[in-house]
mmCIF file of C-alpha atoms in Angstrom:
data_model
loop_
_atom_site.group_PDB
_atom_site.id
_atom_site.type_symbol
_atom_site.label_atom_id
_atom_site.label_comp_id
_atom_site.label_asym_id
_atom_site.label_seq_id
_atom_site.Cartn_x
_atom_site.Cartn_y
_atom_site.Cartn_z
ATOM 1 C CA PHE A 9 -99.935 -3.262 163.395
ATOM 2 C CA PHE A 10 -98.193 -5.023 160.562
ATOM 3 C CA PHE A 11 -100.093 -7.468 158.720
ATOM 4 C CA PHE A 12 -98.177 -10.443 156.594
ATOM 5 C CA ASP A 13 -99.286 -12.445 154.017
ATOM 6 C CA SER A 14 -96.871 -15.898 154.625
ATOM 7 C CA PHE A 15 -94.695 -17.270 156.072
ATOM 8 C CA VAL A 16 -92.274 -20.127 154.946
ATOM 9 C CA ILE A 17 -89.868 -22.499 156.786
ATOM 10 C CA PHE A 18 -86.844 -23.695 154.663
ATOM 11 C CA PRO A 19 -85.351 -27.281 156.174
ATOM 12 C CA LEU A 20 -81.669 -27.266 156.823
ATOM 13 C CA ASP A 21 -81.019 -30.785 155.024
ATOM 14 C CA ALA A 22 -83.720 -32.982 154.226
ATOM 15 C CA VAL A 23 -81.349 -35.017 151.927
ATOM 16 C CA SER A 24 -79.419 -36.938 154.632
ATOM 17 C CA VAL A 25 -80.698 -39.995 156.369
ATOM 18 C CA ALA A 26 -79.572 -38.895 159.550
ATOM 19 C CA MET A 27 -79.752 -35.595 162.013
ATOM 20 C CA ALA A 28 -77.040 -33.811 163.180
ATOM 21 C CA GLU A 29 -77.202 -32.048 166.487
ATOM 22 C CA ILE A 30 -74.537 -29.408 167.274
ATOM 23 C CA ARG A 31 -74.210 -28.721 171.174
ATOM 24 C CA ILE A 32 -71.779 -26.335 173.112
ATOM 25 C CA ALA A 33 -70.620 -27.738 175.989
ATOM 26 C CA GLU A 34 -70.403 -25.213 178.959
ATOM 27 C CA GLU A 35 -67.897 -26.852 181.001
ATOM 28 C CA ASP A 36 -65.147 -27.500 178.623
ATOM 29 C CA ASP A 37 -64.917 -25.458 175.457
ATOM 30 C CA HIS A 38 -65.442 -28.186 172.989
ATOM 31 C CA LEU A 39 -68.168 -29.125 170.524
ATOM 32 C CA GLU A 40 -70.255 -32.224 170.511
ATOM 33 C CA LEU A 41 -71.703 -33.852 167.816
ATOM 34 C CA THR A 42 -74.608 -36.296 168.026
ATOM 35 C CA VAL A 43 -76.027 -38.518 165.742
ATOM 36 C CA ARG A 44 -79.599 -39.584 165.624
ATOM 37 C CA ASP A 45 -81.485 -41.795 163.441
ATOM 38 C CA LEU A 46 -84.638 -40.687 161.793
ATOM 39 C CA ASP A 47 -86.471 -43.727 162.632
ATOM 40 C CA SER A 48 -85.756 -43.539 166.114
ATOM 41 C CA PRO A 49 -89.024 -43.285 168.782
ATOM 42 C CA ASP A 50 -87.426 -40.543 170.970
ATOM 43 C CA LEU A 51 -87.005 -37.962 167.905
ATOM 44 C CA GLU A 52 -90.667 -38.947 166.615
ATOM 45 C CA LYS A 53 -91.671 -37.800 170.557
ATOM 46 C CA SER A 54 -89.622 -34.564 170.676
ATOM 47 C CA ALA A 55 -90.892 -33.354 167.188
ATOM 48 C CA SER A 56 -93.744 -31.239 167.782
ATOM 49 C CA ALA A 57 -94.382 -30.077 163.904
ATOM 50 C CA PRO A 58 -94.522 -32.863 161.103
ATOM 51 C CA SER A 59 -91.624 -33.540 159.133
ATOM 52 C CA LEU A 60 -90.865 -31.561 156.133
ATOM 53 C CA ALA A 61 -90.427 -33.691 152.693
ATOM 54 C CA SER A 62 -87.336 -33.069 150.964
ATOM 55 C CA GLY A 63 -87.295 -29.761 149.024
ATOM 56 C CA GLU A 64 -90.947 -28.794 149.578
ATOM 57 C CA ILE A 65 -92.038 -25.269 151.125
ATOM 58 C CA VAL A 66 -95.120 -25.059 153.531
ATOM 59 C CA PRO A 67 -96.900 -21.788 153.918
ATOM 60 C CA LEU A 68 -98.368 -21.501 157.332
ATOM 61 C CA LEU A 69 -101.552 -19.945 155.487
ATOM 62 C CA SER A 70 -103.225 -22.669 153.956
ATOM 63 C CA GLN A 71 -104.073 -21.886 149.869
ATOM 64 C CA ASN A 72 -108.114 -22.319 150.320
ATOM 65 C CA GLN A 73 -107.853 -19.157 152.814
ATOM 66 C CA ARG A 74 -108.689 -15.787 151.297
ATOM 67 C CA PRO A 75 -105.646 -13.234 151.563
ATOM 68 C CA ARG A 76 -105.972 -10.733 153.599
ATOM 69 C CA PHE A 77 -105.607 -7.085 152.608
ATOM 70 C CA ASN A 78 -104.850 -3.923 154.280
ATOM 71 C CA ILE A 79 -105.318 -0.390 153.676
ATOM 72 C CA PHE A 80 -102.058 -0.262 151.616
ATOM 73 C CA SER A 81 -103.044 -2.960 149.377
ATOM 74 C CA PRO A 82 -104.665 -1.494 145.784
ATOM 75 C CA SER A 83 -107.853 -2.714 145.308
ATOM 76 C CA TYR A 84 -109.288 -3.060 141.395
ATOM 77 C CA ALA A 85 -113.126 -3.863 140.778
ATOM 78 C CA ARG A 86 -113.704 -7.123 139.220
ATOM 79 C CA ARG A 87 -115.754 -7.268 135.997
ATOM 80 C CA LYS A 88 -118.222 -9.808 135.822
ATOM 81 C CA PRO A 89 -117.681 -12.694 132.796
ATOM 82 C CA ARG A 90 -121.571 -11.964 131.911
ATOM 83 C CA GLU A 91 -120.561 -8.193 131.306
ATOM 84 C CA GLN A 92 -117.549 -8.962 129.601
ATOM 85 C CA VAL A 93 -119.449 -11.060 127.414
ATOM 86 C CA ILE A 94 -122.120 -8.970 126.607
ATOM 87 C CA ARG A 95 -119.453 -6.142 125.955
ATOM 88 C CA VAL A 96 -117.399 -8.244 123.510
ATOM 89 C CA SER A 97 -120.759 -9.325 121.568
ATOM 90 C CA GLU A 98 -122.184 -5.760 121.444
ATOM 91 C CA THR A 99 -118.374 -5.106 119.803
ATOM 92 C CA GLU A 100 -118.782 -7.762 116.791
ATOM 93 C CA ILE A 101 -122.650 -6.507 115.930
ATOM 94 C CA SER A 102 -122.098 -4.735 112.748
ATOM 95 C CA PRO A 103 -123.449 -1.392 112.219
ATOM 96 C CA VAL A 104 -126.002 -2.738 109.444
ATOM 97 C CA ILE A 105 -127.342 -5.143 111.654
ATOM 98 C CA GLN A 106 -128.009 -2.424 114.790
ATOM 99 C CA PHE A 107 -129.467 -0.459 112.264
ATOM 100 C CA SER A 108 -131.817 -3.031 111.217
ATOM 101 C CA SER A 109 -133.017 -4.302 114.749
ATOM 102 C CA TRP A 110 -133.585 -0.839 115.529
ATOM 103 C CA VAL A 111 -136.089 -0.064 112.499
ATOM 104 C CA TRP A 112 -137.756 -3.544 113.475
ATOM 105 C CA SER A 113 -138.644 -2.670 116.690
ATOM 106 C CA GLY A 114 -136.262 -0.678 118.428
ATOM 107 C CA SER A 115 -137.937 3.087 118.386
ATOM 108 C CA ARG A 116 -141.545 3.841 118.600
ATOM 109 C CA TYR A 117 -141.268 5.088 115.132
ATOM 110 C CA SER A 118 -140.476 1.293 113.735
ATOM 111 C CA GLY A 119 -143.858 1.116 112.140
ATOM 112 C CA LEU A 120 -143.641 4.266 110.020
ATOM 113 C CA LEU A 121 -139.821 3.544 109.215
ATOM 114 C CA CYS A 122 -140.728 -0.234 108.093
ATOM 115 C CA MET A 123 -143.668 1.639 105.957
ATOM 116 C CA ALA A 124 -141.239 4.092 104.579
ATOM 117 C CA LEU A 125 -138.235 1.519 103.984
ATOM 118 C CA SER A 126 -141.120 -0.788 101.880
ATOM 119 C CA SER A 127 -142.124 1.997 99.740
ATOM 120 C CA THR A 128 -138.584 2.610 98.862
ATOM 121 C CA LEU A 129 -137.616 -0.732 98.197
ATOM 122 C CA TYR A 130 -140.790 -0.922 95.847
ATOM 123 C CA LEU A 131 -139.578 2.394 93.975
ATOM 124 C CA PHE A 132 -135.982 0.318 93.844
ATOM 125 C CA MET A 133 -138.014 -2.473 92.431
ATOM 126 C CA GLU A 134 -139.908 -0.003 89.617
ATOM 127 C CA LEU A 135 -136.402 1.587 88.741
ATOM 128 C CA LEU A 136 -134.391 -1.696 88.476
ATOM 129 C CA SER A 137 -137.125 -3.137 86.176
ATOM 130 C CA VAL A 138 -137.157 -0.385 83.715
ATOM 131 C CA SER A 139 -133.661 0.302 83.689
ATOM 132 C CA PHE A 140 -132.417 -3.463 83.130
ATOM 133 C CA SER A 141 -135.379 -4.773 81.035
ATOM 134 C CA VAL A 142 -133.602 -6.785 78.359
ATOM 135 C CA GLN A 143 -136.829 -9.085 78.010
ATOM 136 C CA PRO A 144 -140.514 -8.651 77.740
ATOM 137 C CA ILE A 145 -141.886 -11.085 80.042
ATOM 138 C CA PRO A 146 -145.779 -11.424 80.640
ATOM 139 C CA LEU A 147 -147.139 -10.242 83.913
ATOM 140 C CA PHE A 148 -148.773 -13.287 85.285
ATOM 141 C CA GLU A 149 -145.022 -15.394 84.557
ATOM 142 C CA THR A 150 -143.521 -12.447 86.563
ATOM 143 C CA ALA A 151 -145.806 -12.897 89.319
ATOM 144 C CA PHE A 152 -145.181 -16.635 89.543
ATOM 145 C CA LEU A 153 -141.403 -16.220 89.847
ATOM 146 C CA ARG A 154 -141.827 -13.518 92.327
ATOM 147 C CA CYS A 155 -144.295 -15.515 94.528
ATOM 148 C CA THR A 156 -142.283 -18.437 94.216
ATOM 149 C CA ILE A 157 -139.416 -16.623 95.506
ATOM 150 C CA ILE A 158 -141.235 -15.004 98.409
ATOM 151 C CA LEU A 159 -142.784 -18.596 99.311
ATOM 152 C CA ILE A 160 -139.185 -19.988 99.518
ATOM 153 C CA LEU A 161 -137.781 -16.957 101.696
ATOM 154 C CA SER A 162 -140.340 -17.072 104.146
ATOM 155 C CA TYR A 163 -140.261 -20.841 104.455
ATOM 156 C CA ILE A 164 -136.323 -20.601 105.261
ATOM 157 C CA CYS A 165 -137.101 -17.581 107.287
ATOM 158 C CA LEU A 166 -139.785 -19.016 109.484
ATOM 159 C CA LYS A 167 -137.688 -22.235 110.173
ATOM 160 C CA ARG A 168 -134.456 -20.384 111.145
ATOM 161 C CA ILE A 169 -136.253 -18.327 114.014
ATOM 162 C CA GLY A 170 -138.138 -21.714 114.960
ATOM 163 C CA GLN A 171 -141.622 -20.213 114.041
ATOM 164 C CA PRO A 172 -144.468 -22.927 112.995
ATOM 165 C CA VAL A 173 -144.698 -22.783 109.341
ATOM 166 C CA PHE A 174 -148.241 -22.214 108.910
ATOM 167 C CA GLY A 175 -148.732 -20.204 112.415
ATOM 168 C CA PRO A 176 -150.745 -20.596 115.362
ATOM 169 C CA ALA A 177 -153.892 -22.297 115.072
ATOM 170 C CA HIS A 178 -156.084 -19.437 116.200
ATOM 171 C CA ALA A 179 -154.465 -17.002 113.452
ATOM 172 C CA ARG A 180 -154.945 -19.474 110.193
ATOM 173 C CA LYS A 181 -158.339 -18.161 109.309
ATOM 174 C CA LEU A 182 -157.030 -14.694 109.217
ATOM 175 C CA LEU A 183 -153.794 -15.975 107.201
ATOM 176 C CA ILE A 184 -155.846 -17.744 104.773
ATOM 177 C CA SER A 185 -158.417 -14.468 104.527
ATOM 178 C CA ARG A 186 -155.320 -12.372 103.882
ATOM 179 C CA ALA A 187 -154.301 -14.703 101.206
ATOM 180 C CA LEU A 188 -157.354 -15.066 99.662
ATOM 181 C CA VAL A 189 -157.748 -11.319 99.518
ATOM 182 C CA GLY A 190 -154.654 -10.516 98.480
ATOM 183 C CA TYR A 191 -154.293 -12.742 95.560
ATOM 184 C CA LEU A 192 -157.785 -11.461 94.095
ATOM 185 C CA SER A 193 -155.931 -7.760 94.257
ATOM 186 C CA LEU A 194 -152.925 -8.734 92.600
ATOM 187 C CA PHE A 195 -155.244 -10.568 89.950
ATOM 188 C CA SER A 196 -157.272 -7.769 89.371
ATOM 189 C CA PHE A 197 -154.603 -5.255 89.067
ATOM 190 C CA ILE A 198 -152.799 -7.476 86.533
ATOM 191 C CA PHE A 199 -155.666 -7.579 84.354
ATOM 192 C CA SER A 200 -156.060 -3.700 84.947
ATOM 193 C CA ILE A 201 -152.445 -2.628 83.986
ATOM 194 C CA GLN A 202 -152.867 -4.648 80.952
ATOM 195 C CA MET A 203 -156.117 -2.702 79.718
ATOM 196 C CA LEU A 204 -155.599 0.751 81.172
ATOM 197 C CA PRO A 205 -153.127 3.557 80.236
ATOM 198 C CA LEU A 206 -150.276 3.560 82.849
ATOM 199 C CA SER A 207 -151.177 6.457 84.528
ATOM 200 C CA GLN A 208 -154.886 5.862 85.217
ATOM 201 C CA ALA A 209 -153.630 2.364 86.427
ATOM 202 C CA ILE A 210 -151.318 4.013 88.795
ATOM 203 C CA VAL A 211 -153.852 6.244 90.014
ATOM 204 C CA LEU A 212 -156.159 3.725 90.966
ATOM 205 C CA SER A 213 -152.809 1.597 93.014
ATOM 206 C CA PHE A 214 -152.882 4.702 95.039
ATOM 207 C CA VAL A 215 -155.994 4.478 95.892
ATOM 208 C CA ASN A 216 -155.166 1.583 98.217
ATOM 209 C CA PRO A 217 -154.170 3.899 101.664
ATOM 210 C CA VAL A 218 -157.640 5.130 101.427
ATOM 211 C CA MET A 219 -159.561 2.267 101.224
ATOM 212 C CA ALA A 220 -157.407 0.323 103.694
ATOM 213 C CA SER A 221 -158.152 3.526 106.160
ATOM 214 C CA ILE A 222 -161.922 3.056 105.318
ATOM 215 C CA ALA A 223 -162.085 -0.916 105.934
ATOM 216 C CA ALA A 224 -159.879 -0.499 109.165
ATOM 217 C CA ARG A 225 -162.298 1.899 110.542
ATOM 218 C CA VAL A 226 -165.701 -0.741 109.360
ATOM 219 C CA ILE A 227 -163.607 -3.928 109.950
ATOM 220 C CA LEU A 228 -160.825 -3.244 112.991
ATOM 221 C CA HIS A 229 -163.038 -0.390 114.535
ATOM 222 C CA GLU A 230 -159.816 1.997 114.230
ATOM 223 C CA LYS A 231 -160.446 5.590 115.161
ATOM 224 C CA LEU A 232 -160.293 7.594 112.288
ATOM 225 C CA LYS A 233 -159.061 11.175 113.288
ATOM 226 C CA ILE A 234 -159.900 14.374 111.152
ATOM 227 C CA THR A 235 -155.909 14.774 110.745
ATOM 228 C CA ASP A 236 -155.690 11.521 109.469
ATOM 229 C CA ILE A 237 -158.202 12.183 106.666
ATOM 230 C CA GLY A 238 -156.916 15.408 105.788
ATOM 231 C CA GLY A 239 -153.496 14.046 105.539
ATOM 232 C CA LEU A 240 -154.744 11.173 103.265
ATOM 233 C CA ALA A 241 -156.584 13.411 101.126
ATOM 234 C CA CYS A 242 -153.657 15.795 100.714
ATOM 235 C CA SER A 243 -151.680 13.387 99.647
ATOM 236 C CA PHE A 244 -154.194 11.758 97.032
ATOM 237 C CA PHE A 245 -154.745 15.118 95.602
ATOM 238 C CA GLY A 246 -150.900 15.437 95.292
ATOM 239 C CA VAL A 247 -150.947 12.413 93.173
ATOM 240 C CA LEU A 248 -153.803 13.590 91.082
ATOM 241 C CA PHE A 249 -151.627 16.826 90.478
ATOM 242 C CA ILE A 250 -148.477 14.707 89.450
ATOM 243 C CA PHE A 251 -150.352 12.752 87.013
ATOM 244 C CA GLY A 252 -153.212 15.231 86.070
ATOM 245 C CA PRO A 253 -151.495 15.793 82.909
ATOM 246 C CA THR A 254 -151.107 12.408 81.606
ATOM 247 C CA LEU A 255 -154.393 11.535 82.965
ATOM 248 C CA THR A 256 -156.909 11.038 80.379
ATOM 249 C CA VAL A 257 -159.962 8.683 79.820
ATOM 250 C CA GLN A 258 -159.592 6.516 76.465
ATOM 251 C CA VAL A 259 -161.829 4.112 75.274
ATOM 252 C CA GLY A 260 -160.707 1.093 73.392
ATOM 253 C CA SER A 261 -157.381 2.590 71.806
ATOM 254 C CA GLU A 262 -155.445 1.840 74.157
ATOM 255 C CA VAL A 263 -155.965 -1.501 75.209
ATOM 256 C CA LYS A 264 -152.856 -3.081 75.842
ATOM 257 C CA SER A 265 -153.459 -6.687 75.626
ATOM 258 C CA GLU A 266 -154.033 -8.273 72.175
ATOM 259 C CA ASN A 267 -156.693 -10.958 74.103
ATOM 260 C CA LEU A 268 -158.724 -8.566 75.945
ATOM 261 C CA LYS A 269 -159.235 -6.207 73.072
ATOM 262 C CA GLY A 270 -163.220 -6.848 73.154
ATOM 263 C CA ASN A 271 -163.355 -5.296 76.702
ATOM 264 C CA HIS A 272 -164.652 -1.837 77.594
ATOM 265 C CA HIS A 273 -163.182 0.900 79.083
ATOM 266 C CA ILE A 274 -165.290 1.177 81.895
ATOM 267 C CA TYR A 275 -165.161 -2.561 82.804
ATOM 268 C CA ALA A 276 -161.058 -1.873 83.070
ATOM 269 C CA LEU A 277 -161.934 0.908 85.460
ATOM 270 C CA LEU A 278 -164.003 -1.281 87.585
ATOM 271 C CA LEU A 279 -161.714 -3.526 87.834
ATOM 272 C CA GLY A 280 -158.709 -1.669 88.987
ATOM 273 C CA LEU A 281 -161.407 0.285 91.693
ATOM 274 C CA PHE A 282 -162.021 -3.552 92.725
ATOM 275 C CA SER A 283 -158.137 -4.465 92.960
ATOM 276 C CA SER A 284 -157.874 -0.918 95.470
ATOM 277 C CA ILE A 285 -161.049 -1.764 97.442
ATOM 278 C CA THR A 286 -159.711 -5.782 97.986
ATOM 279 C CA GLY A 287 -156.204 -4.115 98.492
ATOM 280 C CA GLY A 288 -157.476 -2.114 101.415
ATOM 281 C CA VAL A 289 -159.129 -5.116 102.704
ATOM 282 C CA SER A 290 -155.864 -7.070 102.334
ATOM 283 C CA TYR A 291 -154.112 -4.311 104.382
ATOM 284 C CA CYS A 292 -156.863 -4.633 107.423
ATOM 285 C CA LEU A 293 -156.277 -8.581 107.468
ATOM 286 C CA ILE A 294 -152.346 -8.394 106.914
ATOM 287 C CA LYS A 295 -152.559 -6.278 110.113
ATOM 288 C CA ALA A 296 -155.006 -8.939 112.370
ATOM 289 C CA ALA A 297 -153.003 -11.858 111.288
ATOM 290 C CA ALA A 298 -149.997 -10.599 111.992
ATOM 291 C CA LYS A 299 -150.796 -9.300 115.476
ATOM 292 C CA ALA A 300 -152.632 -12.525 115.493
ATOM 293 C CA SER A 301 -149.594 -14.862 114.678
ATOM 294 C CA GLU A 302 -146.688 -12.429 116.180
ATOM 295 C CA GLN A 303 -145.110 -12.948 113.412
ATOM 296 C CA PRO A 304 -145.210 -10.835 110.320
ATOM 297 C CA VAL A 305 -143.432 -13.258 107.711
ATOM 298 C CA ASN A 306 -146.325 -15.672 108.421
ATOM 299 C CA THR A 307 -148.644 -13.131 106.257
ATOM 300 C CA VAL A 308 -146.338 -13.317 103.602
ATOM 301 C CA LEU A 309 -145.994 -17.298 103.333
ATOM 302 C CA SER A 310 -149.638 -17.672 103.371
ATOM 303 C CA PHE A 311 -149.958 -15.033 100.167
ATOM 304 C CA GLY A 312 -147.228 -17.284 98.603
ATOM 305 C CA LEU A 313 -149.008 -20.004 99.291
ATOM 306 C CA VAL A 314 -152.240 -19.104 97.247
ATOM 307 C CA ALA A 315 -150.536 -16.530 94.627
ATOM 308 C CA CYS A 316 -147.858 -19.477 93.178
ATOM 309 C CA PRO A 317 -150.216 -22.037 92.112
ATOM 310 C CA ALA A 318 -152.903 -19.283 91.302
ATOM 311 C CA ALA A 319 -150.345 -17.466 88.927
ATOM 312 C CA ALA A 320 -148.990 -20.677 87.585
ATOM 313 C CA ILE A 321 -152.494 -21.606 86.420
ATOM 314 C CA CYS A 322 -153.169 -17.971 85.106
ATOM 315 C CA MET A 323 -149.545 -18.139 83.109
ATOM 316 C CA PHE A 324 -149.969 -21.342 81.362
ATOM 317 C CA SER A 325 -153.946 -21.036 80.679
ATOM 318 C CA LEU A 326 -154.174 -17.005 79.670
ATOM 319 C CA GLU A 327 -150.428 -16.408 78.298
ATOM 320 C CA SER A 328 -148.053 -17.674 76.390
ATOM 321 C CA PHE A 329 -144.994 -19.067 78.205
ATOM 322 C CA VAL A 330 -141.122 -17.063 77.384
ATOM 323 C CA LEU A 331 -138.070 -18.426 78.468
ATOM 324 C CA PRO A 332 -136.262 -16.039 79.970
ATOM 325 C CA ALA A 333 -132.821 -15.083 79.152
ATOM 326 C CA PHE A 334 -129.892 -15.180 81.648
ATOM 327 C CA GLU A 335 -129.890 -11.582 82.290
ATOM 328 C CA THR A 336 -133.406 -11.242 82.488
ATOM 329 C CA LEU A 337 -133.620 -14.359 84.735
ATOM 330 C CA ILE A 338 -131.485 -12.643 87.296
ATOM 331 C CA CYS A 339 -132.798 -9.406 87.393
ATOM 332 C CA MET A 340 -136.089 -11.263 88.358
ATOM 333 C CA ILE A 341 -134.194 -13.115 90.912
ATOM 334 C CA VAL A 342 -132.997 -9.856 92.201
ATOM 335 C CA LEU A 343 -136.957 -8.336 92.300
ATOM 336 C CA GLY A 344 -138.219 -11.098 93.888
ATOM 337 C CA LEU A 345 -135.544 -10.751 96.658
ATOM 338 C CA LEU A 346 -136.516 -7.319 97.062
ATOM 339 C CA ALA A 347 -140.146 -8.054 96.929
ATOM 340 C CA PHE A 348 -139.583 -10.518 99.954
ATOM 341 C CA CYS A 349 -137.831 -7.882 102.065
ATOM 342 C CA ALA A 350 -140.684 -4.891 101.007
ATOM 343 C CA GLU A 351 -143.368 -7.583 101.898
ATOM 344 C CA VAL A 352 -142.202 -7.948 105.310
ATOM 345 C CA LEU A 353 -141.349 -4.643 105.835
ATOM 346 C CA LEU A 354 -145.294 -3.623 104.878
ATOM 347 C CA ALA A 355 -146.308 -6.315 107.216
ATOM 348 C CA ARG A 356 -144.299 -5.566 109.917
ATOM 349 C CA GLY A 357 -145.543 -1.596 109.611
ATOM 350 C CA LEU A 358 -148.974 -2.535 109.512
ATOM 351 C CA GLN A 359 -148.377 -4.775 112.647
ATOM 352 C CA LEU A 360 -147.003 -2.210 114.698
ATOM 353 C CA GLU A 361 -149.058 1.297 113.692
ATOM 354 C CA LYS A 362 -152.068 2.447 112.882
ATOM 355 C CA ILE A 363 -153.503 1.777 109.527
ATOM 356 C CA SER A 364 -154.570 5.369 108.317
ATOM 357 C CA LYS A 365 -150.826 6.506 109.443
ATOM 358 C CA ALA A 366 -149.016 3.875 108.117
ATOM 359 C CA ALA A 367 -150.859 3.772 104.807
ATOM 360 C CA ASN A 368 -150.204 7.496 104.368
ATOM 361 C CA VAL A 369 -146.342 6.880 104.688
ATOM 362 C CA LEU A 370 -146.957 4.924 101.537
ATOM 363 C CA TYR A 371 -147.326 7.857 99.094
ATOM 364 C CA ILE A 372 -143.820 8.731 99.788
ATOM 365 C CA GLU A 373 -142.773 6.255 96.885
ATOM 366 C CA VAL A 374 -144.416 8.868 94.555
ATOM 367 C CA VAL A 375 -142.334 11.598 95.702
ATOM 368 C CA LEU A 376 -139.251 9.904 95.509
ATOM 369 C CA SER A 377 -139.972 8.748 91.694
ATOM 370 C CA GLN A 378 -140.589 11.984 90.910
ATOM 371 C CA LEU A 379 -137.667 13.445 92.101
ATOM 372 C CA TRP A 380 -135.888 10.491 90.431
ATOM 373 C CA ILE A 381 -137.099 11.664 87.034
ATOM 374 C CA LEU A 382 -136.468 15.312 87.770
ATOM 375 C CA GLY A 383 -132.998 14.220 88.818
ATOM 376 C CA THR A 384 -132.210 12.608 85.838
ATOM 377 C CA GLY A 385 -133.441 14.922 83.588
ATOM 378 C CA LYS A 386 -136.130 12.689 82.080
ATOM 379 C CA ALA A 387 -139.153 14.745 82.880
ATOM 380 C CA GLY A 388 -140.489 16.939 80.286
ATOM 381 C CA SER A 389 -140.887 20.829 80.118
ATOM 382 C CA SER A 390 -145.127 20.262 80.135
ATOM 383 C CA GLY A 391 -146.758 19.907 83.623
ATOM 384 C CA LEU A 392 -143.821 20.654 85.508
ATOM 385 C CA PHE A 393 -145.739 23.044 87.949
ATOM 386 C CA SER A 394 -148.314 20.518 88.882
ATOM 387 C CA ARG A 395 -145.710 18.017 89.321
ATOM 388 C CA LEU A 396 -144.062 20.216 92.100
ATOM 389 C CA VAL A 397 -147.155 20.883 93.347
ATOM 390 C CA GLY A 398 -148.264 17.516 94.130
ATOM 391 C CA CYS A 399 -144.805 16.709 95.383
ATOM 392 C CA LEU A 400 -145.127 19.450 97.928
ATOM 393 C CA LEU A 401 -148.568 18.171 98.799
ATOM 394 C CA VAL A 402 -147.236 14.614 99.304
ATOM 395 C CA LEU A 403 -144.531 15.993 101.325
ATOM 396 C CA MET A 404 -146.253 17.915 103.566
ATOM 397 C CA SER A 405 -148.892 15.204 104.068
ATOM 398 C CA VAL A 406 -146.515 12.652 105.206
ATOM 399 C CA SER A 407 -143.961 14.796 107.318
ATOM 400 C CA TYR A 408 -146.906 15.923 109.697
ATOM 401 C CA THR A 409 -148.183 12.428 109.737
ATOM 402 C CA ILE A 410 -144.115 11.384 111.205
ATOM 403 C CA TYR A 411 -144.154 14.413 113.007
ATOM 404 C CA THR A 412 -147.214 13.622 115.065
ATOM 405 C CA GLY A 413 -145.471 10.211 115.260
ATOM 406 C CA PRO A 414 -147.490 6.898 115.992
ATOM 407 C CA ALA A 415 -150.952 6.701 117.431
ATOM 408 C CA LYS A 416 -150.924 5.977 121.133
ATOM 409 C CA ASP A 417 -154.000 3.340 120.846
ATOM 410 C CA THR A 418 -153.192 0.920 117.827
ATOM 411 C CA GLU A 419 -155.469 -1.560 119.207
#
């Protein structure tokens, strides 16, 4: 069997206005030429097929019919246009965006990864502020500028993704509570760091994960396992080993702020402890508000709405304003950008992960800072062994938390 795709008929001569017919006479061996007019009715009756236009090629198969294929015709799989668009879009996405998307929600370890990246950004902020400290700026002025940048960036981010700026109606009470408690923690920490030695203030700030786990058990009714308690205790003892040589109690002699010289050392310690307690409660409220609003950026915006005007009031009422130089202003803006990213990652990590596990990962900041100090040769010979022991304890605790993976029940 043979299959033919199409046949074409070519006209003899469609240019002339008359049709010539050649006949061969059988009797007489001569030719007879008969000329007929194209408009004659006899020709119309005798013609069974339609007349052809000048120079036109008429296929036997109409164009709307699908061509037939035989076993000899090569067959190729046709790709859908949607698959082509998806493949092109995948090739255009940069690896940085793919990694960010994977960290944000593409892995079962996304909560722990967000907490680890948040701690790394906080460490980078600390190193940047120490390395490029050109001009001393009051703490409330620094907090005001940082909160302003956080407020602006969170507003822009929510507008771009089309989310309500103030969050859904059922989550606004949680957002307001998170903002108030968070600023109380920040306010008390700024006062405590002005009155206490730096090592004591740092140790008190790392009580936050312990307080957050206790508050999560009381407020959010999270299950606190023995392994979680052991991991937090191991990390906190590691911090004590690291800052143990410099952790001394001094009353009155190391007061840092001239305006607060009359306060006693015990009040500063209580204020630092209050900052840790409110910070732990703030972690619980961040988790609850982020899950209720389904957007971690809403928690950052609510904090900026409260902290920005409150820091401005404290800046003008409790401190003297210092106009920053250009280099200092650039450094403060960069620190504000990093603080926004760190706050968003912190809120995302608390949203996805159990608080006791997520808070334990925050201790990795201490290990990274000590490794940086040891690597740059800034660490003295005194207390080196205790620092190494403390780093080892924290690494063991954080590694075990990551190894066991995220909690199955994070509600």
